[in-house]
Structures are given as structure tokens and as C-alpha cells.
Short mmCIF file of C-alpha atoms in Angstrom, two decimals:
data_model
loop_
_atom_site.label_atom_id
_atom_site.label_comp_id
_atom_site.label_asym_id
_atom_site.label_seq_id
_atom_site.Cartn_x
_atom_site.Cartn_y
_atom_site.Cartn_z
CA MET A 1 141.53 110.67 159.41
CA GLY A 2 138.77 112.59 157.93
CA ARG A 3 135.91 109.98 156.13
CA ASP A 4 137.52 107.94 153.16
CA ARG A 5 135.29 108.91 150.47
CA TYR A 6 136.41 105.35 148.90
CA VAL A 7 135.21 103.42 152.36
CA ASP A 8 131.06 104.96 151.90
CA PHE A 9 130.62 104.28 148.07
CA LEU A 10 131.57 100.28 149.31
CA ARG A 11 129.00 100.43 151.94
CA ALA A 12 126.40 102.11 149.66
CA TRP A 13 127.35 99.88 146.19
CA ALA A 14 126.78 96.39 148.02
CA ILE A 15 123.82 97.76 149.64
CA VAL A 16 122.31 99.03 146.33
CA LEU A 17 123.22 95.42 144.46
CA VAL A 18 122.20 93.74 147.81
CA VAL A 19 118.68 94.97 146.80
CA LEU A 20 119.12 95.52 142.40
CA GLY A 21 119.89 91.45 143.01
CA HIS A 22 117.29 90.31 145.12
CA TRP A 23 114.17 92.20 142.42
CA LEU A 24 115.75 90.96 139.76
CA ILE A 25 115.29 86.97 141.40
CA THR A 26 111.61 88.08 142.27
CA VAL A 27 109.19 85.72 140.41
CA LEU A 28 105.48 86.63 141.40
CA ALA A 29 103.19 84.65 138.69
CA HIS A 30 100.01 83.17 139.08
CA GLY A 31 99.38 79.13 139.16
CA PRO A 32 97.39 77.02 137.10
CA ASP A 33 94.63 77.26 139.70
CA ARG A 34 95.25 81.57 139.28
CA ALA A 35 96.37 81.77 143.52
CA LEU A 36 99.29 84.18 143.26
CA GLY A 37 103.13 82.71 143.70
CA ALA A 38 106.35 83.35 143.81
CA PRO A 39 108.72 80.66 141.61
CA GLU A 40 112.26 81.09 143.28
CA LEU A 41 113.97 82.03 139.49
CA LEU A 42 117.25 80.43 140.66
CA ALA A 43 116.08 77.22 141.20
CA THR A 44 113.49 76.62 138.39
CA VAL A 45 115.97 78.32 136.09
CA PRO A 46 119.54 77.25 136.74
CA TRP A 47 121.70 79.39 134.95
CA THR A 48 121.27 82.18 136.58
CA GLN A 49 123.51 81.45 139.38
CA TRP A 50 125.82 83.11 137.75
CA LEU A 51 124.35 86.21 138.14
CA THR A 52 124.61 85.67 142.35
CA LEU A 53 129.02 86.50 141.71
CA LEU A 54 127.97 89.79 140.34
CA PHE A 55 124.91 90.07 143.66
CA GLN A 56 126.54 88.64 146.08
CA ILE A 57 128.97 91.79 147.63
CA MET A 58 128.86 91.70 151.09
CA PRO A 59 131.17 90.69 151.81
CA LEU A 60 132.79 94.02 151.04
CA PHE A 61 130.25 95.44 152.92
CA PHE A 62 131.84 94.13 156.04
CA LEU A 63 135.33 95.28 154.12
CA ALA A 64 133.95 98.85 154.69
CA GLY A 65 132.39 97.91 157.79
CA GLY A 66 135.62 97.07 159.49
CA HIS A 67 137.87 99.98 157.80
CA ALA A 68 134.96 102.39 159.61
CA ALA A 69 134.98 100.65 162.96
CA ALA A 70 138.94 100.21 163.25
CA GLY A 71 138.73 104.22 162.84
CA SER A 72 135.78 104.78 165.06
CA TRP A 73 137.33 102.54 168.35
CA ALA A 74 140.84 103.26 166.99
CA ARG A 75 139.71 107.10 168.71
CA THR A 76 137.26 106.13 171.21
CA ARG A 77 140.47 104.40 172.70
CA ALA A 78 142.25 107.60 172.89
CA ALA A 79 139.84 109.83 173.78
CA GLY A 80 139.79 107.03 176.95
CA GLY A 81 136.14 105.65 176.57
CA SER A 82 134.88 102.69 176.90
CA ALA A 83 133.75 98.95 174.63
CA THR A 84 130.95 99.24 176.23
CA GLY A 85 129.69 103.07 175.25
CA TRP A 86 131.37 101.92 171.88
CA VAL A 87 129.41 98.96 171.46
CA GLY A 88 126.21 100.37 172.81
CA ARG A 89 126.23 102.73 170.13
CA ARG A 90 126.60 100.93 167.05
CA ALA A 91 124.16 98.34 168.56
CA VAL A 92 121.34 101.19 168.69
CA ARG A 93 122.01 102.79 165.92
CA LEU A 94 120.83 99.08 164.16
CA LEU A 95 118.13 98.26 166.48
CA LEU A 96 116.40 101.63 166.20
CA PRO A 97 115.65 101.33 162.50
CA THR A 98 115.47 97.70 162.41
CA GLY A 99 112.79 98.30 165.66
CA LEU A 100 110.54 100.59 163.93
CA TYR A 101 110.74 98.23 160.39
CA SER A 102 110.50 94.63 162.78
CA GLY A 103 107.51 96.92 164.61
CA LEU A 104 105.28 98.31 162.01
CA VAL A 105 106.31 94.55 160.26
CA LEU A 106 104.76 92.99 162.63
CA LEU A 107 101.46 95.06 163.97
CA ALA A 108 100.48 94.38 159.63
CA VAL A 109 100.73 90.56 160.28
CA GLY A 110 98.68 90.37 163.01
CA LEU A 111 96.76 92.73 161.56
CA CYS A 112 95.95 89.94 158.43
CA GLU A 113 96.34 86.79 161.28
CA ALA A 114 93.18 88.42 163.34
CA VAL A 115 90.74 89.42 159.19
CA GLY A 116 91.34 85.89 158.57
CA VAL A 117 94.11 86.17 155.72
CA ASP A 118 94.78 83.08 153.98
CA PRO A 119 98.02 81.35 156.59
CA GLY A 120 99.76 80.70 153.69
CA THR A 121 99.90 83.70 151.78
CA LEU A 122 100.70 85.40 154.67
CA ALA A 123 103.60 82.70 155.48
CA LEU A 124 105.08 84.55 152.39
CA VAL A 125 104.57 87.36 152.77
CA GLY A 126 106.17 87.83 156.04
CA TRP A 127 109.27 85.90 155.03
CA ALA A 128 109.35 87.64 152.15
CA MET A 129 110.18 90.97 154.60
CA ALA A 130 112.10 89.49 156.62
CA MET A 131 114.86 87.97 153.87
CA GLN A 132 117.57 90.24 154.34
CA PHE A 133 117.27 89.77 158.56
CA TRP A 134 120.77 87.92 158.03
CA PHE A 135 122.92 90.25 158.12
CA LEU A 136 121.36 91.90 161.50
CA PRO A 137 122.57 89.71 164.58
CA VAL A 138 125.67 88.67 162.55
CA TYR A 139 127.11 92.31 162.48
CA LEU A 140 126.33 92.95 165.53
CA LEU A 141 127.90 90.49 166.95
CA VAL A 142 131.40 90.74 165.19
CA SER A 143 130.38 94.53 166.27
CA ALA A 144 129.92 93.65 169.35
CA LEU A 145 133.72 91.82 169.29
CA THR A 146 135.14 94.94 167.49
CA PRO A 147 137.24 95.59 170.61
CA LEU A 148 138.83 92.20 170.29
CA LEU A 149 139.37 91.88 167.69
CA HIS A 150 140.92 95.16 166.74
CA ALA A 151 142.96 93.88 170.40
CA ALA A 152 144.53 91.31 168.19
CA HIS A 153 144.80 93.19 165.23
CA ARG A 154 147.06 95.13 167.17
CA ARG A 155 149.03 92.27 168.06
CA TRP A 156 148.99 89.94 165.49
CA GLY A 157 148.13 92.05 162.10
CA LEU A 158 147.29 89.46 158.81
CA ALA A 159 147.53 86.54 161.54
CA VAL A 160 144.26 87.33 162.45
CA PRO A 161 142.41 86.97 159.49
CA VAL A 162 144.18 83.24 158.22
CA VAL A 163 143.37 82.26 161.58
CA LEU A 164 140.19 82.28 161.47
CA GLY A 165 140.18 81.90 157.12
CA ALA A 166 141.81 78.89 158.75
CA VAL A 167 139.46 77.85 161.65
CA ALA A 168 136.40 78.51 158.89
CA VAL A 169 137.97 75.91 156.23
CA ALA A 170 138.34 73.42 159.21
CA ALA A 171 134.94 74.43 160.56
CA ASP A 172 133.44 74.18 156.61
CA THR A 173 135.04 70.49 156.52
CA LEU A 174 133.74 68.85 159.30
CA VAL A 175 129.99 70.33 157.93
CA VAL A 176 130.60 68.81 154.88
CA THR A 177 132.20 65.55 155.82
CA VAL A 178 130.78 64.26 158.53
CA HIS A 179 127.45 66.54 158.09
CA ALA A 180 128.01 68.78 161.12
CA PRO A 181 125.60 71.74 161.13
CA PHE A 182 126.23 73.44 164.02
CA VAL A 183 129.51 73.81 163.72
CA GLY A 184 128.79 75.40 160.49
CA LEU A 185 127.23 78.74 162.20
CA LEU A 186 130.63 79.43 163.40
CA ASN A 187 131.46 80.31 159.92
CA TYR A 188 128.66 83.11 160.36
CA VAL A 189 131.22 84.92 162.41
CA LEU A 190 134.47 83.74 161.08
CA VAL A 191 133.52 83.93 157.09
CA TRP A 192 132.28 87.51 157.35
CA GLY A 193 134.89 88.51 160.38
CA VAL A 194 137.34 87.72 157.68
CA ALA A 195 136.13 90.13 155.33
CA TYR A 196 135.62 92.80 158.65
CA GLN A 197 139.49 91.75 160.33
CA LEU A 198 140.86 92.15 156.49
CA GLY A 199 139.11 96.05 156.76
CA PHE A 200 140.96 96.56 159.93
CA CYS A 201 144.12 95.47 158.17
CA TRP A 202 143.24 97.33 154.57
CA ARG A 203 142.64 100.99 157.71
CA ASP A 204 146.05 100.74 158.83
CA GLY A 205 148.41 99.96 155.24
CA LEU A 206 149.17 96.16 155.95
CA LEU A 207 147.46 95.30 152.40
CA THR A 208 149.05 98.33 150.72
CA GLY A 209 150.83 97.93 147.63
CA ARG A 210 149.61 95.87 143.97
CA ARG A 211 151.53 92.15 145.05
CA LEU A 212 148.71 91.26 147.97
CA PRO A 213 145.73 92.75 146.49
CA ALA A 214 146.24 91.42 142.98
CA ALA A 215 147.93 87.68 145.03
CA MET A 216 144.22 88.00 146.87
CA ALA A 217 142.00 88.36 143.50
CA VAL A 218 142.88 86.01 140.89
CA GLY A 219 144.18 82.95 144.57
CA GLY A 220 141.12 83.60 146.53
CA GLY A 221 138.97 83.76 142.04
CA LEU A 222 140.98 80.56 141.10
CA VAL A 223 140.10 78.60 145.12
CA PHE A 224 136.93 79.45 144.19
CA ALA A 225 136.58 77.74 141.02
CA ALA A 226 138.43 74.92 141.75
CA LEU A 227 135.79 74.10 144.95
CA VAL A 228 132.48 74.82 142.45
CA GLY A 229 134.68 73.06 139.63
CA LEU A 230 135.95 69.92 141.33
CA GLY A 231 134.94 70.48 144.54
CA PRO A 232 130.97 69.87 145.95
CA PHE A 233 130.31 73.52 146.45
CA PRO A 234 127.39 75.22 143.82
CA VAL A 235 127.94 78.31 141.83
CA SER A 236 124.89 79.85 143.68
CA LEU A 237 127.08 82.31 146.40
CA ILE A 238 122.48 83.82 147.20
CA LEU A 239 120.39 80.13 148.87
CA VAL A 240 118.76 77.76 146.86
CA THR A 241 116.46 75.84 148.07
CA GLY A 242 117.36 72.10 148.69
CA GLN A 243 120.75 72.69 147.37
CA THR A 244 123.55 71.30 149.40
CA PRO A 245 125.61 72.34 150.69
CA SER A 246 125.41 75.14 150.51
CA ASN A 247 127.62 78.39 150.45
CA THR A 248 125.91 80.53 152.27
CA ASN A 249 123.35 78.69 154.98
CA PRO A 250 126.26 78.67 156.66
CA PRO A 251 128.80 80.59 154.45
CA SER A 252 131.12 77.84 152.72
CA VAL A 253 134.85 78.00 152.57
CA ALA A 254 133.49 78.70 149.11
CA MET A 255 132.45 82.20 150.28
CA LEU A 256 135.08 82.65 151.42
CA ALA A 257 137.40 82.44 148.66
CA TRP A 258 135.06 84.64 146.79
CA ALA A 259 135.38 87.10 150.07
CA VAL A 260 138.91 86.99 149.99
CA ALA A 261 139.05 87.64 145.30
CA GLN A 262 136.46 90.70 146.66
CA VAL A 263 138.20 91.94 148.76
CA GLY A 264 140.95 92.10 146.52
CA ALA A 265 139.63 93.10 143.72
CA CYS A 266 138.45 96.23 145.31
CA LEU A 267 141.67 97.10 146.84
CA LEU A 268 142.78 97.07 142.81
CA ALA A 269 140.44 99.14 141.85
CA ALA A 270 140.72 101.68 144.68
CA PRO A 271 143.27 104.70 143.50
CA ALA A 272 140.78 104.97 140.50
CA LEU A 273 137.82 105.19 142.13
CA ARG A 274 138.74 107.55 144.71
CA ARG A 275 139.82 109.54 142.04
CA LEU A 276 136.44 109.26 140.45
CA LEU A 277 135.04 109.76 144.43
CA GLU A 278 136.70 113.38 144.32
CA ARG A 279 134.47 114.11 142.07
CA GLU A 280 131.89 116.60 143.23
CA ARG A 281 129.29 115.50 140.93
CA VAL A 282 129.50 111.83 140.98
CA TRP A 283 129.76 112.86 145.55
CA ARG A 284 127.06 114.16 145.04
CA VAL A 285 125.01 111.15 143.60
CA VAL A 286 127.37 108.31 146.40
CA ARG A 287 126.86 110.66 149.55
CA PRO A 288 123.07 110.35 150.08
CA LEU A 289 122.62 107.09 149.32
CA GLY A 290 125.40 106.15 152.35
CA GLY A 291 122.80 107.86 154.72
CA VAL A 292 119.98 105.72 153.83
CA SER A 293 121.87 102.11 153.93
CA MET A 294 119.77 100.90 156.16
CA THR A 295 115.97 102.15 155.41
CA LEU A 296 117.71 100.91 151.72
CA TYR A 297 118.64 97.71 153.40
CA LEU A 298 115.25 96.98 155.73
CA TRP A 299 112.23 98.35 153.06
CA HIS A 300 113.31 97.37 149.93
CA MET A 301 111.01 94.77 150.36
CA LEU A 302 108.20 96.70 150.79
CA PRO A 303 107.78 98.21 146.99
CA VAL A 304 107.45 93.97 145.87
CA LEU A 305 104.04 93.69 147.58
CA ILE A 306 102.87 96.70 147.03
CA ALA A 307 103.32 96.02 143.40
CA ALA A 308 102.15 92.43 143.61
CA ALA A 309 98.52 93.72 145.22
CA ALA A 310 98.81 96.79 142.69
CA PHE A 311 99.54 94.84 139.14
CA TYR A 312 99.81 91.66 139.64
CA LEU A 313 96.14 91.33 141.61
CA THR A 314 95.00 92.54 139.68
CA GLY A 315 95.53 90.78 136.53
CA LEU A 316 97.05 94.20 134.98
CA ALA A 317 100.42 92.65 134.47
CA PRO A 318 101.71 90.42 131.58
CA GLU A 319 103.04 87.65 132.60
CA PRO A 320 104.96 85.62 129.36
CA ALA A 321 106.59 82.56 130.10
CA LEU A 322 109.75 82.61 133.02
CA ASN A 323 113.45 82.83 131.10
CA SER A 324 111.53 83.71 128.00
CA GLY A 325 113.23 86.84 125.78
CA SER A 326 109.90 88.96 126.44
CA TRP A 327 110.03 87.65 130.55
CA TRP A 328 113.87 89.06 130.61
CA ALA A 329 112.37 92.49 128.93
CA LEU A 330 110.19 93.13 131.17
CA ARG A 331 112.59 92.71 133.99
CA LEU A 332 113.23 97.05 133.59
CA PRO A 333 110.54 98.61 134.48
CA TRP A 334 109.99 95.65 136.80
CA LEU A 335 113.26 97.21 138.32
CA LEU A 336 112.44 100.94 137.57
CA VAL A 337 108.72 99.75 139.23
CA LEU A 338 110.29 99.10 142.91
CA GLY A 339 113.01 101.78 142.52
CA ALA A 340 110.56 104.32 142.15
CA LEU A 341 108.51 102.98 144.98
CA LEU A 342 111.66 102.61 146.94
CA ALA A 343 112.23 105.92 146.70
CA VAL A 344 108.59 107.44 147.87
CA VAL A 345 109.02 104.61 151.19
CA VAL A 346 112.44 105.67 151.80
CA SER A 347 110.89 109.32 152.35
CA ALA A 348 108.43 108.52 154.49
CA LEU A 349 110.21 106.45 156.67
CA ARG A 350 113.75 108.10 156.61
CA PRO A 351 112.19 111.52 158.63
CA LEU A 352 110.13 108.65 161.04
CA GLU A 353 113.64 107.03 161.62
CA GLY A 354 116.22 110.56 162.26
CA ALA A 355 113.48 111.53 164.71
CA LEU A 356 113.17 108.61 166.57
CA VAL A 357 117.25 108.96 167.07
CA ALA A 358 117.11 112.28 168.44
CA ARG A 359 114.28 111.83 169.89
CA TYR A 360 116.79 108.95 171.86
CA GLU A 361 119.33 110.88 172.02
CA ARG A 362 117.95 114.22 173.49
CA ILE A 363 115.97 111.35 177.16
CA ARG A 364 119.89 109.99 176.97
CA PRO A 365 122.39 111.85 175.27
CA ASP A 366 125.49 109.89 174.18
CA THR A 367 127.78 110.92 178.03
CA GLY A 368 127.59 108.25 179.91
CA PRO A 369 127.35 106.68 182.96
CA TYR A 370 126.85 102.87 180.82
CA ARG A 371 125.46 99.63 182.29
CA ALA A 372 126.98 97.02 180.97
CA ARG A 373 124.55 94.53 182.53
CA LEU A 374 121.63 95.65 180.55
CA LEU A 375 123.38 96.26 177.33
CA TRP A 376 125.41 92.78 177.32
CA PRO A 377 122.07 90.82 178.37
CA GLY A 378 119.66 92.79 175.51
CA LEU A 379 122.33 92.27 172.70
CA ALA A 380 122.32 88.25 173.03
CA ALA A 381 118.41 88.34 173.62
CA THR A 382 118.08 91.30 170.08
CA VAL A 383 120.41 88.69 168.71
CA LEU A 384 117.87 85.96 169.35
CA ALA A 385 115.50 86.58 168.54
CA LEU A 386 116.42 88.11 164.82
CA ILE A 387 117.94 85.08 163.86
CA ARG A 388 114.48 83.30 164.21
CA PHE A 389 113.32 85.57 162.65
CA ALA A 390 116.25 84.98 159.75
CA THR A 391 114.95 81.75 159.45
CA ARG A 392 111.86 82.02 160.05
CA GLY A 393 110.28 84.91 158.86
CA PHE A 394 107.98 87.57 160.48
CA ALA A 395 105.00 84.86 159.95
CA GLU A 396 105.28 81.33 159.89
CA ASP A 397 102.50 79.61 159.82
CA GLY A 398 100.60 82.58 159.62
CA ARG A 399 100.72 83.56 163.12
CA VAL A 400 102.97 85.66 165.07
CA PRO A 401 106.14 84.59 166.09
CA VAL A 402 105.28 85.87 169.72
CA LEU A 403 108.79 84.28 171.42
CA ALA A 404 110.44 86.38 168.98
CA ALA A 405 108.25 89.40 169.38
CA VAL A 406 108.48 89.32 172.75
CA GLY A 407 112.51 88.37 172.95
CA LEU A 408 113.20 91.83 170.74
CA VAL A 409 111.18 94.19 172.03
CA LEU A 410 112.75 93.03 176.42
CA GLY A 411 116.40 92.60 174.81
CA THR A 412 115.88 96.20 172.77
CA ALA A 413 114.86 97.88 175.74
CA LEU A 414 117.66 96.65 177.18
CA VAL A 415 119.62 97.99 175.17
CA LEU A 416 118.54 101.47 174.56
CA LEU A 417 118.25 101.82 178.57
CA HIS A 418 122.28 101.18 179.08
CA ARG A 419 122.83 105.29 179.10
CA ALA A 420 121.48 106.48 181.17
CA PRO A 421 118.97 109.35 181.30
CA GLY A 422 119.88 112.97 180.89
CA GLY A 423 120.67 115.45 183.73
CA HIS A 424 120.03 119.37 182.81
CA GLY A 425 124.01 119.12 182.99
CA SER A 426 123.81 117.05 180.02
CA VAL A 427 124.41 118.03 176.14
CA PRO A 428 122.93 116.43 173.66
CA ARG A 429 124.27 115.28 169.77
CA ARG A 430 123.97 118.20 167.84
CA PRO A 431 121.69 117.70 164.67
CA ALA A 432 123.95 118.13 162.01
CA GLU A 433 125.74 114.92 164.31
CA THR A 434 122.39 112.57 165.10
CA GLU A 435 121.52 113.13 161.46
CA GLY A 436 124.76 111.35 160.97
CA ALA A 437 123.60 108.98 163.37
CA LEU A 438 121.87 106.11 161.16
CA GLU A 439 124.68 106.42 158.17
CA GLU A 440 127.18 104.98 160.76
CA ALA A 441 125.27 102.39 162.14
CA ALA A 442 127.36 100.38 158.97
#
């Protein structure tokens, strides 16, 4: 089975909308003391929380990821490959660009701390550069669980996401009724795991036709509306400070309903969008976005910092009243400037990421043997470090989080070392395969 252009489109579309959504809600403004701050748009202008229904599209990224992972793991199983080799391969593709990003950001934080940058400012910047990290430990976990999840899928099919969803509902009920936050942590894997598992079902033809996707779209949408309109859940599908319960921290039953609705709508739209993607002019635009999706996702807040320094710290940017007509009119040039800056950043960093992957593949080619005793502890340490960055940023209290940094370095090193060094008889990846490795990380 060849690559499904629609699956690649969904991954690219999800990343682009996440980037645009983060940029759109990012507000920079000088306070009465002329200090530059970042007011929270979703809290300050509550109606903007409805916009998150358009920009919270990560369920489709997990759906597409599950579809791609199912095909990749099935091919590995058919060829006699191991779970350790497959999980390690995907972990490496995710952690090499993540390690490069984290290392450069932590180095910058350390230098700023050494020269005496204001701790409050540094903490805000460190949080901004880590706000997207919630996704990484979750995706690493579901990727690591793929062999088990796919085995369950082969045996029970659609019953698996139904059961995962039911457990997620039970966990969220405990969170809301008896305030059991640690139980809610399960929903990071359960809710997003439902979308991932539906990707398996989609690939294997269990979601064909129009009746089931239509029922998912309508039913999920109605349940979401009831939970927001009649229940305790907010409409915002992005975290809003002080808002409880939240739909994302941890993922709520309302987020689960919205994910099911999105998946149903996505499947209904598939035939028309597949026909559109068969046009080469359209595909030439979409395909490169998929190839740089991880780079876009990791680095998309750096242009905000550059724009802040260039236009706001210098006083060049106009600052109309928040939520005024003039303020909204300036959102378009704001997005265009950030887009141009991100294009420059990606152009500079993409070759570096590619060289890093290529060098690793030459030194430790993907030919086995694989050391499970290194991979699994390495993944555990890496997930814990990424959770720490996701929850507290790269510079909590204006300082480098040394313990989390050490955990990320050691965990990533163990993951990288799970492959044996290449000998004279090893066969490295062909250049085209190396170039596509980062794209397949998702």
C-alpha cells in the first residue's frame, strides 16, 4: 500500500493550524510601567475561546499518526522485525530534532541567566518556548504502546477505542466529582489514544461508508454541545488560566467528544479531499509542509520572540486597544511577519536536522541488533523530562532546570545507544530514506 496523500495532508494541516492558532492568540503589550507583557487573550476576551473549536485540531494529527503507524508496524511485523527496533526507530526520529531544539534553547537560557536577564522575563520566554511540549511525551507514549495497541486492534477492532473512551469518561468523572487530578493524567493517553486507535480502524477499513462517520460527527458534536451548554465544561479547547475544569489539562470528556466529531467529519471529507490532492499543483504545496512538520512545530514560537525584540521592545509596533477593530486588523500583518520569520528559521535549521539524522544513521544504522535494556529506560527518562518542560517551561524562576535537562540528555543518549554501532558490513540508509526520516517521525 502506497502513501496516502490524505493522511499526509492531515498531519501537515494539523501542524499549520496549531502554529497559526498559537500565533493568533499571542498578545504582546506594554503595561503602565512600560514593561512588555503577554496578556492572555482567551481569558481577557472570553468570546475568543470559540475560536479554539477551529484551531484545536490535534485529534486529527493523532488519527493520521495512528493510520501511518499501523501500516509501518504491520510491515515491520511481516518482515520479522521487533517491537524494540520499531519503537526505537520512531523515538529516534522524534528525539533528534527535539534534542537539538531543547539543547539550543537551554543554552540560550543559561547564557541569559549568566548575564543577569530579569528572571521574570526569562521565565516567560522559557514558558513560551516550551508551550508546545505537551504533545511530545504523549506521542512518545502512544508510539511506544503501538505494538500492544495494534495487537488489541487486530483482535477486537472498534471495541478497543470504545473501551478506551469509556475508561476516559470514568476517569474524567472522578476528576470533576471528587477532584482526583492524578486519575485525570490517564486521559492524556486515553483520550488521545482513542484518536490514535481510530487511525488503526480507518486504515483497516472499519470506518468505511458514510453512516458511521456521520454518526460520529453528529453524535460527537451533540455530546460536546451538551457538555458545554448543560454540563460543567468550558468551550475553550485550549488551556485558559484559572478555568476549571479544563478541556486539555487533563483532556476532558468534552475533548473526547470533539475528537470523535472531528474524526467523523474528516472521514466524510476524505473522498473529496483525496480527489483534490491528486492534482499535482496542490500536492506540490502540501508535501513540503509534511516534510518540515516537526521543525515547524518545535520552532514556531521563536519568530514571536524575534518580532517582540524587533518591533515591541523598540516601540515600532503600534499597540491599539486589545480586541478593537484596529487590533484585529493588525493580526494579518502579524501572522505574515511571523510566517516569513519562521520560513527563514526552518530554512536554516532543516539542513542541520537532516545532517544530524544522516550522521546518526551512518554511525548506528538501523540494521540491529537492538538493546531493549537501553531503549525502555531511556524512553522513560525522556518522557519524564519532557513532561517537566511542558508543565514548567525551560526557565522556571528564571533558571535552567538542571535536573530535567540532565534527564533529557541521559534519556536521549540511552535511546540513541539502543542501536549497535555500524560495522564494515552495515548498510546505511540511502539519502532519500534519510531525508524522509524526520517526516515519518509523526
